[in-house]
Amino acid sequence: MNLRVLRTELLRSAALWAGVIILTTALLLLYAIDGGWWHGSVRWNTQWTSLALWTRGLLAYLWPVAAGLGALYGLRDHRSRMPELLASMPRPAWQRAAVPATAMALGLTVGFGALLVTGGVQVALAPTSYTHYGWLPISAVAILALVAAAVLGMGVARTLPSPLTPPIVAVLFLVVTVMLMQEGDSALPTARLGSHLLSQFSPVVAEPRQALLTPTGAVHLGQMIWLLGLLATGFALLAATRRRGRLMALLPAAVGAALALVVLPAVPKDSYRIDQAAAARVCEGQVCVTELSRDRLPALAPVATRALGALSAALGDDAPERVWEETTPRAVGDLRRLDPSTVLVNFEDPNMGATKGDALLRRLIGEGLAPNCQAVSSRESSGDMAITTQSVLASWALGSYKPIEGDVYDRKSYLATAERAWKEFTALSAQQQRNRVIEVRRAALRCEFTLAENLAGGPQ
C-alpha cells in the first residue's frame, strides 16, 4: 500500500473523525454518568484489569456507533457518483478497498487507544501495586471489534448503497449487542438471555464487580477468531464487484463463527478465572490481603493486629486467629463463607473499605464477634442490623461505648438503638455478658444473626 495515498486518505476523509467520535462518546459516558466505574475496588482508573473490562463494557454503545460510522464512510463513492469510474480502473479492487479500510482501522485504533491512555495514566498514578500485561488481550479484542464492525459496515454500505444503510446497520448491531449481553450479578458473568456460549460472540463484557476475575485465554482466542472472520467478510464485501464475490464474502464470517464455537467455552466457569497472581496473599503477621490490595496492608495490619488481640482477650481460645481479605467469587445476594478462625475483610463494603483508625478497629472487632453472613457492597445491603449489633459487641470488647461510624440508612435510629442495646447488655453480669457474646457469635457463624435489641436476651 502506498503510504502517501494512505496519508492523504487520513487527512481528507472522515477516518480520523471516526476515532474522535469514539473517544468523545466514551469519555462522555465515563465522566457524565456516575456509574459503577467510579465506585469500589473495580474503578476503571485504579487497576489495569478494571480499566480493560470497563472500556470493553463501553462497547455496548461504541460497537453500534463504529458499525454505523463505517457504513456512512462506505457510502462515499456512491454519494460522489463515481462507482462506475472506479470499477473501470485497471487497479485491483482489493487495493482500492484497502486504503479506506486501513484508514478507518487506524482512526478507530487511535481513538480507542487514546481512551486507554487516558485511563492508563490515571492507573499508573494511582497506588496500584499490581502491574501486569494480562489486560492487553482484553483491550486488543475491543480494538479488533471496533475495526471489524466498521469495515463490515463499509462493506454492507458498498453492497447496499442507500442512505438508510448506516442507521439500519447501527440498529442491527445494537439489537445483537443487547440480546447477547452478559450480566455480572451471578458468581461468574453469564448470558442474560439464551446460551452463554453464544453470548461470547459479542465483544461486550459484563460490568466488572469482582476485581480478581478476568476472562480466560480461550475467550480471547475464540472472540479474535470470530471478529477476524467478520473483518474479512467486511473487507471482501468492500472489494467485491460482482454478485458471486459478494456471496463468497460471507464465507469468512461463517468459518470464523464455526471455529469460534469450537474454541469458546460453553460454561461460565471456563470463561472466567481468578487471576492467581493478583489473588496471591501478601501478609504482615496474621493479616493478609491480596497482591491487588497490597497498598492497603500498611494501614490495615497494625489495626487488625490490635483487633485480633482484643478478640483473643474477649473470647480466649475461641477467638479468630487471622484477618484475611475475601477472595471467593459469589453472586449478588449470596451468603458469605464464614470461618470461625478468620475475620474476613471485604473492601467493597463501604463500612470497611473507606474506614480507618479507631473506626476500623471497632469494625474488625465487631466482625470478629458477630460476623455478618450478608455481604455489603455497592449492590448489596444488610440494613443497619449488623452494624448496630457489632457496635455494641465491639464496645464491650474495648471497654468503652462508641458506635461504629458507617454508612447507615437512618443515623438517628441507628444511634438510639445501639445506645439502648448497650445499656441493656451492660446491665448483665460480666459472666452473662461473655456467655451471651459466645452465643451470639455461634449463631452468627450459622447465619442466624441476632438483633441488637435481643443482645441481652436468650438465644434468638
Coordinates of C-alpha atoms in Angstrom, one line a residue:
M1 CA 0.0 0.0 0.0
N2 CA 1.2 3.5 -0.9
L3 CA 1.8 5.3 2.3
R4 CA 1.4 8.6 0.6
V5 CA -2.1 7.6 -0.6
L6 CA -2.9 6.4 2.9
R7 CA -1.8 9.7 4.4
T8 CA -4.0 11.6 2.0
E9 CA -6.9 9.4 2.9
L10 CA -6.4 10.0 6.6
L11 CA -6.2 13.8 6.2
R12 CA -9.0 14.2 3.7
S13 CA -11.5 11.6 4.8
A14 CA -13.6 11.1 7.9
A15 CA -11.5 8.2 9.2
L16 CA -9.8 10.2 11.9
W17 CA -13.1 11.8 12.8
A18 CA -14.5 8.3 13.5
G19 CA -11.8 7.9 16.1
V20 CA -12.6 11.3 17.6
I21 CA -16.3 10.3 17.9
I22 CA -15.4 7.0 19.6
L23 CA -13.1 8.7 22.1
T24 CA -15.5 11.6 22.8
T25 CA -18.5 9.2 23.2
A26 CA -16.6 7.0 25.6
L27 CA -15.3 9.9 27.7
L28 CA -18.8 11.4 27.9
L29 CA -20.2 8.1 29.1
L30 CA -17.5 7.8 31.7
Y31 CA -17.4 11.3 33.1
A32 CA -21.0 12.4 32.6
I33 CA -22.6 9.4 34.3
D34 CA -21.9 8.3 37.9
G35 CA -21.7 4.6 37.1
G36 CA -20.2 1.6 38.7
W37 CA -16.8 2.5 37.1
W38 CA -16.4 5.2 39.8
H39 CA -17.1 3.1 42.8
G40 CA -15.5 0.3 44.9
S41 CA -12.3 -1.6 44.1
V42 CA -13.2 -2.0 40.4
R43 CA -13.0 1.6 39.4
W44 CA -11.8 2.0 35.8
N45 CA -8.9 4.2 36.7
T46 CA -7.3 2.3 39.6
Q47 CA -6.5 -1.2 38.3
W48 CA -5.3 -2.4 34.9
T49 CA -7.8 -5.2 34.5
S50 CA -10.7 -3.0 35.6
L51 CA -9.6 -0.4 33.0
A52 CA -9.7 -3.0 30.3
L53 CA -13.0 -4.5 31.4
W54 CA -14.8 -1.2 31.8
T55 CA -13.7 0.1 28.5
R56 CA -14.8 -3.3 26.9
G57 CA -18.1 -2.8 28.6
L58 CA -18.5 0.6 26.8
L59 CA -18.6 -1.4 23.5
A60 CA -22.3 -1.9 24.3
Y61 CA -22.6 1.7 22.9
L62 CA -19.4 2.1 20.8
W63 CA -19.8 -1.1 18.8
P64 CA -23.0 0.0 17.1
V65 CA -21.6 3.5 16.6
A66 CA -18.5 2.1 14.9
A67 CA -20.6 0.0 12.6
G68 CA -22.8 3.0 11.7
L69 CA -19.7 5.2 11.1
G70 CA -18.2 2.5 8.8
A71 CA -21.4 2.2 6.8
L72 CA -21.6 6.0 6.5
Y73 CA -18.0 6.0 5.3
G74 CA -18.7 3.2 2.9
L75 CA -21.3 5.4 1.1
R76 CA -18.7 7.9 0.0
D77 CA -18.2 6.6 -3.6
H78 CA -21.9 6.2 -4.0
R79 CA -22.5 9.8 -2.9
S80 CA -19.9 11.1 -5.2
R81 CA -21.5 9.1 -8.1
M82 CA -18.2 7.5 -9.2
P83 CA -18.5 3.8 -8.6
E84 CA -18.6 3.0 -12.3
L85 CA -15.5 5.2 -12.9
L86 CA -13.6 3.4 -10.1
A87 CA -14.7 0.0 -11.4
S88 CA -13.2 0.8 -14.8
M89 CA -9.8 1.4 -13.4
P90 CA -7.1 -1.3 -14.0
R91 CA -6.1 -1.2 -10.4
P92 CA -7.4 -4.4 -8.4
A93 CA -10.5 -3.8 -6.4
W94 CA -8.9 -5.1 -3.2
Q95 CA -6.2 -2.4 -3.4
R96 CA -8.8 0.3 -3.7
A97 CA -10.7 -1.1 -0.8
A98 CA -7.5 -1.5 1.4
V99 CA -6.9 2.3 1.6
P100 CA -10.2 3.4 3.2
A101 CA -10.4 0.2 5.3
T102 CA -6.9 0.8 6.7
A103 CA -7.6 4.5 7.3
M104 CA -10.8 3.6 9.2
A105 CA -8.9 1.0 11.2
L106 CA -6.2 3.4 12.1
G107 CA -8.7 6.1 13.1
L108 CA -10.6 3.8 15.4
T109 CA -7.4 2.4 16.9
V110 CA -6.1 5.8 17.7
G111 CA -9.4 6.9 19.2
F112 CA -9.8 3.8 21.4
G113 CA -6.1 3.9 22.2
A114 CA -6.4 7.4 23.4
L115 CA -9.2 6.3 25.7
L116 CA -6.9 3.5 27.1
V117 CA -4.0 6.1 27.5
T118 CA -6.4 8.4 29.4
G119 CA -7.3 5.6 31.9
G120 CA -3.8 4.1 31.9
V121 CA -2.2 7.4 33.0
Q122 CA -4.6 7.5 35.9
V123 CA -3.9 3.9 36.8
A124 CA -0.2 4.5 36.7
L125 CA -0.6 7.5 39.1
A126 CA -2.9 5.6 41.5
P127 CA -1.5 3.5 44.3
T128 CA -1.6 0.4 42.1
S129 CA 0.5 -2.4 43.5
Y130 CA -0.3 -5.0 40.8
T131 CA 1.1 -4.2 37.4
H132 CA 0.7 -6.8 34.7
Y133 CA 0.1 -7.3 31.0
G134 CA -2.9 -9.6 31.2
W135 CA -5.2 -6.7 30.5
L136 CA -3.7 -6.2 27.0
P137 CA -5.6 -9.1 25.3
I138 CA -8.9 -7.7 26.7
S139 CA -8.3 -4.3 25.1
A140 CA -6.9 -5.9 21.9
V141 CA -10.2 -7.7 21.4
A142 CA -12.0 -4.4 21.9
I143 CA -10.0 -2.6 19.2
L144 CA -10.4 -5.6 16.8
A145 CA -14.2 -5.5 17.5
L146 CA -14.4 -1.8 16.6
V147 CA -12.4 -2.2 13.4
A148 CA -14.3 -5.3 12.4
A149 CA -17.7 -3.6 12.9
A150 CA -16.6 -0.5 10.9
V151 CA -15.2 -2.5 8.0
L152 CA -18.2 -4.7 7.9
G153 CA -20.4 -1.6 7.9
M154 CA -18.3 -0.2 5.0
G155 CA -18.8 -3.5 3.1
V156 CA -22.5 -3.6 3.7
A157 CA -22.9 0.0 2.6
R158 CA -20.9 -0.7 -0.6
T159 CA -23.2 -3.6 -1.3
L160 CA -26.4 -1.8 -0.4
P161 CA -25.7 1.9 -1.1
S162 CA -28.7 3.6 0.5
P163 CA -29.0 6.5 2.9
L164 CA -30.9 4.1 5.2
T165 CA -28.0 1.6 5.4
P166 CA -25.9 3.3 8.2
P167 CA -28.8 3.7 10.7
I168 CA -30.0 0.2 9.9
V169 CA -26.6 -1.3 10.4
A170 CA -26.1 0.6 13.7
V171 CA -29.5 -0.5 15.0
L172 CA -28.9 -4.2 14.0
F173 CA -25.6 -4.1 15.9
L174 CA -27.3 -2.6 18.9
V175 CA -30.0 -5.2 18.9
V176 CA -27.5 -8.1 18.6
T177 CA -25.4 -6.5 21.4
V178 CA -28.5 -6.2 23.7
M179 CA -29.6 -9.8 23.0
L180 CA -26.1 -11.2 23.7
M181 CA -25.3 -9.0 26.7
Q182 CA -24.0 -10.7 29.8
E183 CA -24.9 -9.9 33.4
G184 CA -22.5 -9.7 36.3
D185 CA -24.7 -10.4 39.3
S186 CA -24.1 -14.1 39.3
A187 CA -20.9 -15.6 40.8
L188 CA -19.4 -15.6 37.3
P189 CA -20.7 -13.4 34.4
T190 CA -23.0 -15.3 32.1
A191 CA -25.7 -14.7 29.5
R192 CA -28.8 -12.7 30.4
L193 CA -30.8 -14.4 27.6
G194 CA -30.2 -17.7 25.9
S195 CA -26.9 -19.6 25.7
H196 CA -23.7 -18.5 27.5
L197 CA -21.7 -19.8 24.5
L198 CA -23.5 -17.5 22.1
S199 CA -23.3 -14.5 24.4
Q200 CA -19.5 -14.5 23.9
F201 CA -20.0 -13.7 20.2
S202 CA -20.5 -10.1 21.5
P203 CA -17.3 -8.3 22.5
V204 CA -19.2 -6.6 25.3
V205 CA -18.4 -7.9 28.7
A206 CA -20.5 -7.8 31.9
E207 CA -19.9 -4.9 34.3
P208 CA -16.9 -5.9 36.4
R209 CA -17.9 -6.5 40.0
Q210 CA -15.1 -8.6 41.4
A211 CA -11.7 -7.2 40.9
L212 CA -9.9 -10.6 40.8
L213 CA -11.9 -12.0 37.9
T214 CA -10.6 -11.9 34.3
P215 CA -11.6 -13.7 31.1
T216 CA -9.7 -16.8 30.2
G217 CA -7.4 -17.2 27.2
A218 CA -10.0 -19.4 25.4
V219 CA -12.4 -16.4 25.4
H220 CA -9.8 -14.1 23.9
L221 CA -8.9 -16.6 21.2
G222 CA -12.4 -17.5 20.3
Q223 CA -13.5 -13.9 20.1
M224 CA -10.5 -12.9 18.0
I225 CA -11.2 -15.8 15.5
W226 CA -14.9 -14.7 15.2
L227 CA -14.0 -11.0 14.8
L228 CA -11.3 -11.7 12.2
G229 CA -13.9 -13.6 10.3
L230 CA -16.3 -10.6 10.4
L231 CA -13.4 -8.3 9.4
A232 CA -12.5 -10.5 6.4
T233 CA -16.2 -10.6 5.4
G234 CA -16.4 -6.8 5.6
F235 CA -13.3 -6.3 3.5
A236 CA -14.4 -8.9 0.9
L237 CA -17.7 -7.1 0.6
L238 CA -15.9 -3.8 0.2
A239 CA -13.7 -5.2 -2.5
A240 CA -16.3 -7.3 -4.3
T241 CA -17.6 -6.1 -7.7
R242 CA -19.8 -9.0 -8.7
R243 CA -22.6 -10.9 -7.1
R244 CA -20.6 -14.1 -6.8
G245 CA -17.9 -12.2 -5.0
R246 CA -20.4 -10.8 -2.5
L247 CA -21.8 -14.3 -1.8
M248 CA -18.3 -15.7 -1.3
A249 CA -17.6 -12.8 1.0
L250 CA -19.9 -14.4 3.6
L251 CA -17.6 -17.4 3.9
P252 CA -15.0 -16.0 6.3
A253 CA -17.7 -15.0 8.8
A254 CA -19.2 -18.4 8.6
V255 CA -15.9 -20.1 9.1
G256 CA -14.9 -17.8 11.9
A257 CA -18.2 -18.5 13.7
A258 CA -17.8 -22.3 13.3
L259 CA -14.2 -22.1 14.7
A260 CA -15.3 -19.8 17.5
L261 CA -18.0 -22.3 18.5
V262 CA -15.3 -24.9 19.0
V263 CA -12.9 -22.6 20.9
L264 CA -15.2 -20.6 23.1
P265 CA -16.1 -22.1 26.5
A266 CA -19.6 -23.4 26.9
V267 CA -19.9 -22.6 30.6
P268 CA -19.1 -19.6 32.8
K269 CA -16.5 -21.4 34.9
D270 CA -14.3 -21.9 31.8
S271 CA -14.8 -18.3 30.6
Y272 CA -13.7 -16.5 33.7
R273 CA -10.9 -17.3 36.2
I274 CA -9.4 -15.8 39.3
D275 CA -6.2 -14.0 38.5
Q276 CA -3.9 -16.1 40.7
A277 CA -1.1 -13.5 40.6
A278 CA -3.5 -10.8 41.7
A279 CA -5.0 -13.0 44.4
A280 CA -1.7 -14.1 45.9
R281 CA -1.7 -13.4 49.6
V282 CA 0.6 -10.7 51.0
C283 CA 0.8 -10.9 54.7
E284 CA 2.1 -9.0 57.7
G285 CA 1.9 -11.3 60.6
Q286 CA -1.6 -12.8 60.7
V287 CA -3.0 -10.1 58.5
C288 CA -3.2 -10.9 54.8
V289 CA -4.5 -9.1 51.7
T290 CA -4.3 -9.9 48.0
E291 CA -1.5 -8.6 45.8
L292 CA -4.1 -6.4 44.2
S293 CA -4.7 -4.7 47.6
R294 CA -1.1 -4.6 48.8
D295 CA -1.2 -0.8 49.1
R296 CA -3.9 -1.2 51.9
L297 CA -1.7 -3.5 54.0
P298 CA 0.4 -0.9 55.8
A299 CA -2.8 0.8 57.2
L300 CA -4.7 -2.4 57.8
A301 CA -2.0 -4.5 59.5
P302 CA -1.4 -2.6 62.8
V303 CA -5.2 -2.0 63.3
A304 CA -6.1 -5.6 62.5
T305 CA -3.3 -6.9 64.9
R306 CA -4.8 -4.8 67.7
A307 CA -8.3 -6.2 66.8
L308 CA -7.0 -9.8 67.0
G309 CA -5.5 -9.0 70.4
A310 CA -8.8 -7.6 71.7
L311 CA -10.7 -10.6 70.3
S312 CA -8.3 -13.0 72.0
A313 CA -8.8 -11.3 75.3
A314 CA -12.6 -11.4 74.9
L315 CA -13.0 -14.9 73.5
G316 CA -9.9 -16.8 74.7
D317 CA -9.2 -20.0 72.7
D318 CA -12.3 -19.4 70.5
A319 CA -11.0 -16.2 69.1
P320 CA -10.2 -15.7 65.4
E321 CA -6.5 -16.2 64.6
R322 CA -6.1 -14.1 61.4
V323 CA -7.6 -11.3 59.3
W324 CA -7.9 -12.1 55.6
E325 CA -9.3 -10.3 52.6
E326 CA -12.2 -12.1 50.9
T327 CA -11.4 -13.6 47.5
T328 CA -14.2 -16.1 46.9
P329 CA -16.4 -15.2 43.9
R330 CA -20.1 -15.1 44.8
A331 CA -23.4 -13.9 43.3
V332 CA -25.1 -10.8 44.4
G333 CA -27.2 -11.7 47.5
D334 CA -25.3 -15.0 48.2
L335 CA -24.2 -15.6 51.7
R336 CA -20.6 -15.2 52.6
R337 CA -18.5 -18.2 53.5
L338 CA -17.6 -17.6 57.2
D339 CA -14.7 -19.3 59.0
P340 CA -14.5 -19.2 62.9
S341 CA -10.8 -18.8 62.8
T342 CA -10.8 -15.8 60.3
V343 CA -12.1 -12.3 60.3
L344 CA -12.9 -11.6 56.7
V345 CA -12.2 -8.2 55.2
N346 CA -14.4 -7.0 52.3
F347 CA -13.0 -3.8 50.8
E348 CA -16.2 -3.5 48.7
D349 CA -18.1 -2.8 52.0
P350 CA -18.2 1.0 52.4
N351 CA -18.1 0.5 56.2
M352 CA -14.8 -1.4 55.8
G353 CA -13.1 -0.2 52.6
A354 CA -13.1 3.5 53.5
T355 CA -12.7 3.2 57.2
K356 CA -9.5 3.9 59.2
G357 CA -8.1 4.2 62.7
D358 CA -10.5 3.6 65.7
A359 CA -13.5 3.1 63.4
L360 CA -11.7 0.4 61.5
L361 CA -10.6 -1.2 64.8
R362 CA -14.2 -1.4 66.1
R363 CA -15.4 -2.6 62.7
L364 CA -12.9 -5.5 62.7
I365 CA -13.7 -6.5 66.3
G366 CA -17.4 -6.3 65.5
E367 CA -16.9 -8.5 62.5
G368 CA -14.9 -11.0 64.6
L369 CA -17.6 -11.2 67.4
A370 CA -20.7 -11.1 65.1
P371 CA -19.7 -11.9 61.5
N372 CA -22.3 -10.9 59.0
C373 CA -23.3 -13.6 56.5
Q374 CA -24.8 -11.0 54.3
A375 CA -22.3 -9.1 52.2
V376 CA -22.4 -5.4 51.9
S377 CA -21.3 -3.6 48.7
S378 CA -22.4 -1.0 46.2
R379 CA -25.1 -3.5 45.0
E380 CA -25.9 -5.2 48.3
S381 CA -27.0 -4.1 51.8
S382 CA -28.0 -5.9 55.0
G383 CA -29.5 -2.7 56.5
D384 CA -28.4 -1.3 59.9
M385 CA -29.0 -4.5 61.8
A386 CA -25.4 -5.9 61.6
I387 CA -23.5 -2.7 62.3
T388 CA -25.8 -2.0 65.3
T389 CA -25.1 -5.3 66.9
Q390 CA -21.4 -5.1 66.0
S391 CA -21.2 -1.6 67.6
V392 CA -22.4 -3.0 71.0
L393 CA -20.1 -6.0 71.0
A394 CA -17.1 -4.1 69.8
S395 CA -17.7 -1.5 72.6
W396 CA -17.9 -4.4 75.1
A397 CA -14.6 -5.9 73.9
L398 CA -12.9 -2.5 74.1
G399 CA -14.5 -1.5 77.4
S400 CA -15.9 1.8 76.2
Y401 CA -19.1 2.6 74.3
K402 CA -18.8 4.2 70.9
P403 CA -20.9 3.4 67.9
I404 CA -19.1 2.3 64.7
E405 CA -19.0 5.1 62.2
G406 CA -20.5 3.8 59.0
D407 CA -22.9 4.3 56.1
V408 CA -26.4 3.6 57.6
Y409 CA -29.9 4.2 56.4
D410 CA -31.2 6.1 59.4
R411 CA -28.4 7.5 61.6
K412 CA -30.7 8.8 64.3
S413 CA -32.5 5.4 64.7
Y414 CA -29.2 3.6 64.5
L415 CA -27.6 5.6 67.3
A416 CA -30.7 5.3 69.5
T417 CA -31.0 1.6 69.0
A418 CA -27.3 1.0 69.7
E419 CA -27.3 3.0 72.9
R420 CA -30.4 1.3 74.2
A421 CA -29.0 -2.1 73.4
W422 CA -25.7 -1.2 75.1
K423 CA -27.4 -0.2 78.3
E424 CA -29.4 -3.4 78.4
F425 CA -26.4 -5.5 77.6
T426 CA -24.1 -3.9 80.2
A427 CA -26.8 -4.4 82.8
L428 CA -25.9 -8.1 82.7
S429 CA -23.2 -9.6 84.9
A430 CA -19.7 -9.9 83.4
Q431 CA -20.1 -13.7 83.0
Q432 CA -23.5 -13.3 81.5
Q433 CA -22.1 -10.8 79.0
R434 CA -19.3 -13.2 77.9
N435 CA -21.7 -16.2 77.7
R436 CA -24.1 -14.1 75.6
V437 CA -21.3 -12.9 73.3
I438 CA -20.3 -16.6 72.7
E439 CA -23.9 -17.5 71.9
V440 CA -24.3 -14.6 69.5
R441 CA -21.1 -15.4 67.7
R442 CA -22.0 -19.0 67.2
A443 CA -25.4 -18.0 65.9
A444 CA -23.8 -15.5 63.5
L445 CA -21.5 -18.2 62.2
R446 CA -24.6 -20.3 61.4
C447 CA -26.0 -17.2 59.6
E448 CA -28.6 -16.7 62.4
F449 CA -28.0 -13.1 63.2
T450 CA -29.1 -11.7 66.5
L451 CA -30.8 -8.3 66.6
A452 CA -29.2 -5.6 68.7
E453 CA -32.5 -5.4 70.7
N454 CA -32.1 -9.0 71.7
L455 CA -28.5 -9.0 72.8
A456 CA -29.4 -9.1 76.5
G457 CA -31.9 -11.9 75.9
G458 CA -31.7 -15.6 75.4
P459 CA -30.7 -17.3 72.1
Q460 CA -32.7 -15.9 69.2

